[in-house]
PDB file of C-alpha atoms in Angstrom:
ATOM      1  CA  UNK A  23     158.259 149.997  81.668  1.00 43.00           C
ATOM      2  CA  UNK A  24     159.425 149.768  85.444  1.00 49.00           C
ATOM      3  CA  UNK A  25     162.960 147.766  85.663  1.00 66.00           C
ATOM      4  CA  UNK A  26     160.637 146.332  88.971  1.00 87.00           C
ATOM      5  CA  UNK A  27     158.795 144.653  86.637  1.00 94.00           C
ATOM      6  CA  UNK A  28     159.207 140.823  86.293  1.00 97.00           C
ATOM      7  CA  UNK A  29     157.440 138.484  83.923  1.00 98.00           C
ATOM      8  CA  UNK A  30     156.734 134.505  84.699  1.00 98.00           C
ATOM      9  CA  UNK A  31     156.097 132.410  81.493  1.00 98.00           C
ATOM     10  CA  UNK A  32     154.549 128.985  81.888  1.00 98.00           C
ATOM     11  CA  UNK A  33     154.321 125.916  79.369  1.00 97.00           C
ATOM     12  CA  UNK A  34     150.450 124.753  79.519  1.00 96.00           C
ATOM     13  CA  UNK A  35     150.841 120.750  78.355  1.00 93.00           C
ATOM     14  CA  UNK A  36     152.521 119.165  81.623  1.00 94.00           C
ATOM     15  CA  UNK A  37     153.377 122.137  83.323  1.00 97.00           C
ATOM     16  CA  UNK A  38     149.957 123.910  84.277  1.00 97.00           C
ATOM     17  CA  UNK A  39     147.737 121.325  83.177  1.00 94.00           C
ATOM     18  CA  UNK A  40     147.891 117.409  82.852  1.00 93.00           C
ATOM     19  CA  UNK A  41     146.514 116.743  79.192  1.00 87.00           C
ATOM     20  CA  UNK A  42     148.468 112.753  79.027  1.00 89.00           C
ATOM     21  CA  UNK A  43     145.444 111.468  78.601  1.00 88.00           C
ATOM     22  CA  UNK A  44     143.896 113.463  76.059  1.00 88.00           C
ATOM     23  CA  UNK A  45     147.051 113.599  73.920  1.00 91.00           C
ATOM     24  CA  UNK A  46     147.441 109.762  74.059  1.00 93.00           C
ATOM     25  CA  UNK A  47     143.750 109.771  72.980  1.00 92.00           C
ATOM     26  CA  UNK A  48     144.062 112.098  70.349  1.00 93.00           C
ATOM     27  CA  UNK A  49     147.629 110.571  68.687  1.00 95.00           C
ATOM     28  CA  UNK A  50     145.655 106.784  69.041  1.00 96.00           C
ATOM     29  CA  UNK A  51     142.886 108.628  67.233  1.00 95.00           C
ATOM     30  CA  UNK A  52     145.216 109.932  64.636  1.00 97.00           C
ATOM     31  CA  UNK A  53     147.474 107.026  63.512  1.00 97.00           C
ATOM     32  CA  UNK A  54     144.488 104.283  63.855  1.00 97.00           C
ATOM     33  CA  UNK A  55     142.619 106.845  61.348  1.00 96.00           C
ATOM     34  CA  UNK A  56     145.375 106.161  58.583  1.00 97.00           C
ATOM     35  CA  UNK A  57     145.499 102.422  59.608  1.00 97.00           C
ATOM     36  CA  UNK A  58     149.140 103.592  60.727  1.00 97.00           C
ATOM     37  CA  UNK A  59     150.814 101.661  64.308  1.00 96.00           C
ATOM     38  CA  UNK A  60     150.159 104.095  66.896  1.00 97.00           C
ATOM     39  CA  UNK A  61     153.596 105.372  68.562  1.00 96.00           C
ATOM     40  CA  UNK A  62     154.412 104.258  72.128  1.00 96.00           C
ATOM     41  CA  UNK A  63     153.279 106.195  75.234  1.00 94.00           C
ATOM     42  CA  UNK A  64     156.588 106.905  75.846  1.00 93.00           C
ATOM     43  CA  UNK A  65     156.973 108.126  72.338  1.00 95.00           C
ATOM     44  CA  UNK A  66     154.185 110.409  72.336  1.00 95.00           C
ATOM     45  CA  UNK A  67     155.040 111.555  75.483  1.00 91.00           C
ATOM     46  CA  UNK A  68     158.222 112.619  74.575  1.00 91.00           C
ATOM     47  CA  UNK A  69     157.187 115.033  71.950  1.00 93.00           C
ATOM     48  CA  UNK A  70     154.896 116.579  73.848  1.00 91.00           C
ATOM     49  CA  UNK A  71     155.330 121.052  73.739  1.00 87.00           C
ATOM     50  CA  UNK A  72     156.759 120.998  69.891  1.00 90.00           C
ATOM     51  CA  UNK A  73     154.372 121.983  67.358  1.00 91.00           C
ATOM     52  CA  UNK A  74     151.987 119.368  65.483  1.00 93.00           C
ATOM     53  CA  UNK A  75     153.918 119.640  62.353  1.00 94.00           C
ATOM     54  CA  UNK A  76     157.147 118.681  64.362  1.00 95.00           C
ATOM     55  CA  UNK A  77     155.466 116.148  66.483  1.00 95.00           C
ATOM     56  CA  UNK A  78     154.332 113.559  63.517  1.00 97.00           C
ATOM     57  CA  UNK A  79     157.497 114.325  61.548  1.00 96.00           C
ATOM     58  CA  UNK A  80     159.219 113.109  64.689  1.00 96.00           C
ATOM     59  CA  UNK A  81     156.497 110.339  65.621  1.00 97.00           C
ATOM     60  CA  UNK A  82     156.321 109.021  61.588  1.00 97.00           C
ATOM     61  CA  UNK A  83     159.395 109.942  59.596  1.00 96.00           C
ATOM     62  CA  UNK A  84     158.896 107.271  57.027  1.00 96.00           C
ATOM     63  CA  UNK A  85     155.445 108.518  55.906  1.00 97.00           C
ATOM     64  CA  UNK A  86     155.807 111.746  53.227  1.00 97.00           C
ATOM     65  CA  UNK A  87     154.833 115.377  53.751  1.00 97.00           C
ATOM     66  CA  UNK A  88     150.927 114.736  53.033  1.00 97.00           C
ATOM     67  CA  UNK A  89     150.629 111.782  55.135  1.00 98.00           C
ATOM     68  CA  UNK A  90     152.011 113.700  58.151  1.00 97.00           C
ATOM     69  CA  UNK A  91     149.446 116.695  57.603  1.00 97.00           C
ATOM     70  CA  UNK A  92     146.875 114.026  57.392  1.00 98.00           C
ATOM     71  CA  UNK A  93     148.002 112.884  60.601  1.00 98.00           C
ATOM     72  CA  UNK A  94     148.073 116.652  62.387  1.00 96.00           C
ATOM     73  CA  UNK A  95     144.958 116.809  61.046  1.00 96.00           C
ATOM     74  CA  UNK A  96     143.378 113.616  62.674  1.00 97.00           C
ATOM     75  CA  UNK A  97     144.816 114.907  65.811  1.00 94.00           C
ATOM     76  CA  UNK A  98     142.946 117.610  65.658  1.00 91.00           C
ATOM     77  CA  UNK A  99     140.058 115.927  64.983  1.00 92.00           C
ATOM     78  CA  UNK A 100     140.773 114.144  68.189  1.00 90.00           C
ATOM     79  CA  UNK A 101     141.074 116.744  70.166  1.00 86.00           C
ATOM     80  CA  UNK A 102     138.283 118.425  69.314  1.00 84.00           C
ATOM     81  CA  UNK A 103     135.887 115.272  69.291  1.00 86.00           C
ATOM     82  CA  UNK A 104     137.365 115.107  73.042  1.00 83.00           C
ATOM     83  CA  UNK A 105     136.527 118.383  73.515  1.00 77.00           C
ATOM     84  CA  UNK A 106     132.979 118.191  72.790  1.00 78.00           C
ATOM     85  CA  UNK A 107     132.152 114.630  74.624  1.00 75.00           C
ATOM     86  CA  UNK A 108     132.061 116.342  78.257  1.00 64.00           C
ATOM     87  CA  UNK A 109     133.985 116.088  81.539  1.00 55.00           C
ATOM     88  CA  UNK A 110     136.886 118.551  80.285  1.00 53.00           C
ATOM     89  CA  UNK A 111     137.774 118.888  83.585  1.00 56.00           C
ATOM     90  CA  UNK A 112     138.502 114.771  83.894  1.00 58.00           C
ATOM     91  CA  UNK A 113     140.980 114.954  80.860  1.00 72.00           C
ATOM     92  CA  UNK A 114     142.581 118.490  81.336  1.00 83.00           C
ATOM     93  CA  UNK A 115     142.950 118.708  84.846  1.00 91.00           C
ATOM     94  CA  UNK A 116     145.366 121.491  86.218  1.00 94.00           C
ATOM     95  CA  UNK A 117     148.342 120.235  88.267  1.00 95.00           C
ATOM     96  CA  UNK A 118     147.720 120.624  92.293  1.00 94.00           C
ATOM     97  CA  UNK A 119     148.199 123.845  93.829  1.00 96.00           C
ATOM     98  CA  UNK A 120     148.231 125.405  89.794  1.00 96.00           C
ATOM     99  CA  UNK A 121     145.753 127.545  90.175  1.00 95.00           C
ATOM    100  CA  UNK A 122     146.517 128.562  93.827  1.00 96.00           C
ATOM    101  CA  UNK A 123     149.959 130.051  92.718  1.00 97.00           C
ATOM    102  CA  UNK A 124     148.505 131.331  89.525  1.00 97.00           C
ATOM    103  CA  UNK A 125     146.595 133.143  91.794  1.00 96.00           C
ATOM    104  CA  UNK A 126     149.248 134.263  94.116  1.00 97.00           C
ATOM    105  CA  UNK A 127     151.125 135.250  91.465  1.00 97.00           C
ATOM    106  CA  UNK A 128     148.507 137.224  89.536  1.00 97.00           C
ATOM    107  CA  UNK A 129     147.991 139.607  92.553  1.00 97.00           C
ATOM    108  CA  UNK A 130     151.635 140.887  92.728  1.00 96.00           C
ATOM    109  CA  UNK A 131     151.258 144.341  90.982  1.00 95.00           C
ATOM    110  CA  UNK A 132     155.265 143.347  89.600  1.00 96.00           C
ATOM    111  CA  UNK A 133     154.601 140.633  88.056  1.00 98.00           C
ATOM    112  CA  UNK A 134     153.442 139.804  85.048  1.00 98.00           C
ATOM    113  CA  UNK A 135     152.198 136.584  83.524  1.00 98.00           C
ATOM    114  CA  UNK A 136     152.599 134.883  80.089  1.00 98.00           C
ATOM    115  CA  UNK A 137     151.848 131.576  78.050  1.00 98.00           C
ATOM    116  CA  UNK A 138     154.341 129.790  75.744  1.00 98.00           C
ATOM    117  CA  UNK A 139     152.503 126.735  74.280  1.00 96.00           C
ATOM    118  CA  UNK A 140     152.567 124.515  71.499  1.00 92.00           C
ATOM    119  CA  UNK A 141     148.961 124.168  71.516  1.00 90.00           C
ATOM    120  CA  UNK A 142     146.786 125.821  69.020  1.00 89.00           C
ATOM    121  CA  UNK A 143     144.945 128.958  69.814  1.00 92.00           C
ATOM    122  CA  UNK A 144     141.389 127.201  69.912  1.00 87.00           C
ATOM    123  CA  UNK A 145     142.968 124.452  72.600  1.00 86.00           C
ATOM    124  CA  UNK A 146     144.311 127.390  74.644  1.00 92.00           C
ATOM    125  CA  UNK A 147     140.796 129.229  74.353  1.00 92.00           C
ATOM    126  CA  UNK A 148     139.219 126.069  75.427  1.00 87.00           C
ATOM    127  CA  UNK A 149     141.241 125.511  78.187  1.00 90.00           C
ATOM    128  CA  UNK A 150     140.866 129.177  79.263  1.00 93.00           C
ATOM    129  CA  UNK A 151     136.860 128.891  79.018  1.00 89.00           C
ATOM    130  CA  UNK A 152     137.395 125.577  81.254  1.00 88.00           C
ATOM    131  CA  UNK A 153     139.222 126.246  83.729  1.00 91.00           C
ATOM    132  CA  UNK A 154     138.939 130.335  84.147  1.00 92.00           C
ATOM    133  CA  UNK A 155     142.129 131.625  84.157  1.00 93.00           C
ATOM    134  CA  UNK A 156     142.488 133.479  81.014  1.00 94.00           C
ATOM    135  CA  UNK A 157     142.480 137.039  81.841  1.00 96.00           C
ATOM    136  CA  UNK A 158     145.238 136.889  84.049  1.00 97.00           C
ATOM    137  CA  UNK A 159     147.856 136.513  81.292  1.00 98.00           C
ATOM    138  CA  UNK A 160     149.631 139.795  79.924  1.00 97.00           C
ATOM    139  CA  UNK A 161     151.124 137.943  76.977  1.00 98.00           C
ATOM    140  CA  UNK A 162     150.207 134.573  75.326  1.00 98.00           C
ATOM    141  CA  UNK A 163     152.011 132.734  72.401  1.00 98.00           C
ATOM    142  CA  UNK A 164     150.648 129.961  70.731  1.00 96.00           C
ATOM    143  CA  UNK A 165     152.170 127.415  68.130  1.00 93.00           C
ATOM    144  CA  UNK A 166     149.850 128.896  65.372  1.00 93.00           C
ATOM    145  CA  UNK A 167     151.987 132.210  65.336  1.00 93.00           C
ATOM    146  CA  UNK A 168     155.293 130.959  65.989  1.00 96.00           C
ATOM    147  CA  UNK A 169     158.295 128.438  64.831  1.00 95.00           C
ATOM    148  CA  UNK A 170     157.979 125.495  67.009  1.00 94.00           C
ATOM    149  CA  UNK A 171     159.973 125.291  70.784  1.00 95.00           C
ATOM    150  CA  UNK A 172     162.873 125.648  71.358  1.00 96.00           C
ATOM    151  CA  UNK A 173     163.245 128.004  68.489  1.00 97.00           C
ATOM    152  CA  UNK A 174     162.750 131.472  70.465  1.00 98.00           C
ATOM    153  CA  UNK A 175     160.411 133.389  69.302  1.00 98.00           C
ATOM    154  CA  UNK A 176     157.545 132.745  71.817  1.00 98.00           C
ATOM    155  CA  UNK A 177     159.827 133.748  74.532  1.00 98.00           C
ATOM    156  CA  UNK A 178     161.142 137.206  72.580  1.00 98.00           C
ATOM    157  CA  UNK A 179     157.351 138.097  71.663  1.00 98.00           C
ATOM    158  CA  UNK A 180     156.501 137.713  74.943  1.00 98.00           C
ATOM    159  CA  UNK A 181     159.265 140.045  76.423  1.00 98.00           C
ATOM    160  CA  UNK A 182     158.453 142.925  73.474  1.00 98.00           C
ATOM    161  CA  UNK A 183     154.865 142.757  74.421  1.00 98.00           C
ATOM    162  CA  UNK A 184     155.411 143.124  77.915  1.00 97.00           C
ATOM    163  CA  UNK A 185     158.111 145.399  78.196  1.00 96.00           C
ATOM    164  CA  UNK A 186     160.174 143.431  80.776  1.00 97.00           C
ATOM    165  CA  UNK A 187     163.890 143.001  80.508  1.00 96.00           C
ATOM    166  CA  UNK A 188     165.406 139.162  79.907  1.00 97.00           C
ATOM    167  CA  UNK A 189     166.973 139.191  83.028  1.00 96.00           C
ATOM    168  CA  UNK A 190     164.080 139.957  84.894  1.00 97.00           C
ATOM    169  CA  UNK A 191     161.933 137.047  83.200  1.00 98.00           C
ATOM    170  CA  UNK A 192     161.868 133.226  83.636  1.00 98.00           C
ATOM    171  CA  UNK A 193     159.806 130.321  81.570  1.00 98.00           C
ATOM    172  CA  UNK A 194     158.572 126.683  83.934  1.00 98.00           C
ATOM    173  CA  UNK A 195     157.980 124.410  81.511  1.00 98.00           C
ATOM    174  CA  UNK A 196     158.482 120.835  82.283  1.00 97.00           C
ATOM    175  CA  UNK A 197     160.334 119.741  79.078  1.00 96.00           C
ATOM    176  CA  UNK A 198     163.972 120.456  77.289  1.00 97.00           C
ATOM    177  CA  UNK A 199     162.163 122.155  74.867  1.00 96.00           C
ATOM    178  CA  UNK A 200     160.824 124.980  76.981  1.00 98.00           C
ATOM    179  CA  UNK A 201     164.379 125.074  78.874  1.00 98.00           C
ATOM    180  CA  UNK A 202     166.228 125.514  75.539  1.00 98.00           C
ATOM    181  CA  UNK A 203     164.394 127.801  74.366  1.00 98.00           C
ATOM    182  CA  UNK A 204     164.134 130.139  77.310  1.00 98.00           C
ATOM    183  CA  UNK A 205     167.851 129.736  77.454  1.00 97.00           C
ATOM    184  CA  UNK A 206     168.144 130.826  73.404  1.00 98.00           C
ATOM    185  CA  UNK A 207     166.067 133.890  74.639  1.00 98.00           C
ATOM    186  CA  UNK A 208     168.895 134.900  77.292  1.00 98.00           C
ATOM    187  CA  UNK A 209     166.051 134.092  79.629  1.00 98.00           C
ATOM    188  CA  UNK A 210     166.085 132.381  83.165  1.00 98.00           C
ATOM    189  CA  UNK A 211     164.696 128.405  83.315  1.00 98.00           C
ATOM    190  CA  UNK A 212     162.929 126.389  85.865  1.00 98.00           C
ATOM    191  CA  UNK A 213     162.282 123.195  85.396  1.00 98.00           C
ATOM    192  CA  UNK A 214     159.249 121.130  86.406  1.00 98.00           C
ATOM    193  CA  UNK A 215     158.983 117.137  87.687  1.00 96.00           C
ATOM    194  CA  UNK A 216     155.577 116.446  86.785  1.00 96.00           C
ATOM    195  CA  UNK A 217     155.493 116.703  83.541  1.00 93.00           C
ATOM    196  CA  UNK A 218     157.152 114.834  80.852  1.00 92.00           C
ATOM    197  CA  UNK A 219     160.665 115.086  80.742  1.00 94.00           C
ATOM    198  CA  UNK A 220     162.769 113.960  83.204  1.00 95.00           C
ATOM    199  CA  UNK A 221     164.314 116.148  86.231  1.00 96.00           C
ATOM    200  CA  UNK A 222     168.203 114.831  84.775  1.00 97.00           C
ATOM    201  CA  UNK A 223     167.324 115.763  81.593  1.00 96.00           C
ATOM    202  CA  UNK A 224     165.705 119.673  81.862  1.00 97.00           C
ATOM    203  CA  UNK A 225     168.759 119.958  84.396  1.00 98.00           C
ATOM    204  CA  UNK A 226     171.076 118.868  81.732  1.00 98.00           C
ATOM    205  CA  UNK A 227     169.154 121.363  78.880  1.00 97.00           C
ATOM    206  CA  UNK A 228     169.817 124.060  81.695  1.00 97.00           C
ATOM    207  CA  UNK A 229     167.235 124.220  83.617  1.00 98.00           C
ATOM    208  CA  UNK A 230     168.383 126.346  87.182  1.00 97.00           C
ATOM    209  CA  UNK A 231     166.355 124.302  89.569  1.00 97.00           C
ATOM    210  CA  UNK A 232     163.890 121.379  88.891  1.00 98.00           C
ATOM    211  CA  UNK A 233     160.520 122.204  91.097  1.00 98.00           C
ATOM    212  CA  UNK A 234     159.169 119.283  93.158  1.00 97.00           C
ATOM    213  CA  UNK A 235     155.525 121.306  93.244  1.00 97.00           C
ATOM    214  CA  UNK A 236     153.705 123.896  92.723  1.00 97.00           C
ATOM    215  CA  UNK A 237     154.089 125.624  96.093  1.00 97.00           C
ATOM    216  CA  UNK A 238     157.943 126.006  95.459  1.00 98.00           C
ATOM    217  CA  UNK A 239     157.864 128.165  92.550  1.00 98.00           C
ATOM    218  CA  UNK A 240     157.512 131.878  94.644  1.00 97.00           C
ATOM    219  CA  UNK A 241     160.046 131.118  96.759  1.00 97.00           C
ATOM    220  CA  UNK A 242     162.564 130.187  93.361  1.00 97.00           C
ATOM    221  CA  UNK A 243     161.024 133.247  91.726  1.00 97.00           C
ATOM    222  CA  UNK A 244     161.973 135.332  94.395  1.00 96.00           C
ATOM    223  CA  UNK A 245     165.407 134.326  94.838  1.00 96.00           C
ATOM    224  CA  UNK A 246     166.313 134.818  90.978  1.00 96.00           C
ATOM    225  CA  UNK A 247     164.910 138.097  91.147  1.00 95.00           C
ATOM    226  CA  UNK A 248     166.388 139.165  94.133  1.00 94.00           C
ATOM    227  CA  UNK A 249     169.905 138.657  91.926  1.00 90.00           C
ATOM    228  CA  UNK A 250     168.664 140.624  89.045  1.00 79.00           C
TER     229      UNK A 250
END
């Protein structure tokens, strides 16, 4: 692989694409199901990019083991039930100027593209089939196959797939979670501020810059390269 080469990972929940709404739906849908009080927005909202399993662990700690899988289950349910009902493109919109950049991105023969998510495969799939923009990823990592951010391993797979060096790779992800982990991975980390963390707090997880939109990130990407 060319050392030219230089790979961009994005979160999907509150990075590329604004899903509050449908996760607030989906957890409401979840804890009502089990007659169970339904956590906070803020609450849910702070969870948001760790894996299901995580999440109601986090969001009910006093219920046991079977109680929380009943609970990632009636997410699911949710989700899916949202899924089906129409106007996808109401509750998963992408962020402004998203796809523009993708775009931009996309048609730079050096770089390469990649997903770390906490969703599940079939919400990734579904969002691809949405909104189009599948086939421009090299490398995508999903919670199904992984340990839950900030744990690593999405951000290693998606290096040995591609080829690409750590220094010459960077994950935008608009929570801790995704900064920690690109930073366990050796990787570069830019942070987002319209997601769901706070710019003070990926700044403080080590983020290297905090974006205020979409239309700054070639213009970062380009400067951390251009020190590599």
């Amino acid at each position: 692989m060319s050392s030219d080469i230089c790979l961009v990972i994005f979160d999907v929940d509150g990075t590329l694409i604004d899903s509050q709404a449908s996760i607030l739906a989906s957890m409401k849908s979840a804890f009502t199901g089990l007659d169970l009080p339904v956590p906070t927005r803020e609450e849910t909202l702070s969870v948001v990019g760790l894996s299901l399993p995580v999440v109601m662990a986090r969001l009910a700690p006093e219920q046991d083991a079977a109680i929380q899988a009943r609970l990632v289950e009636g997410y699911k349910a949710g989700f899916n039930a949202l899924r089906h009902s129409g106007g996808g493109d109401a509750i998963s919109p992408l962020y402004p100027q998203a796809l523009e950049v993708l775009g931009q991105l996309a048609a730079r023969d050096e770089v390469f593209l990649g997903i770390a998510t906490g969703k599940s495969r079939r919400g990734l799939d579904h969002l691809f089939d949405l909104h189009g923009f599948g086939p421009i990823f090299h490398t995508v990592q999903v919670a199904d196959d992984h340990p839950s951010k900030p744990h690593p391993s999405m951000v290693e797979t998606c290096l040995k797939q591609t080829g690409v060096a750590a220094q010459r790779a960077v994950i935008v992800g608009d929570t801790t979670y995704d900064i920690e982990m690109g930073r366990a991975a050796g990787i570069h980390a830019l942070g987002v501020n319209w997601g769901y963390h706070s710019a003070d707090m990926l700044m403080a997880a080590g983020a290297r810059q905090v974006l205020p939109n979409f239309g700054a990130l070639p213009d970062q990407l380009d400067e951390i390269w251009s020190e590599t």
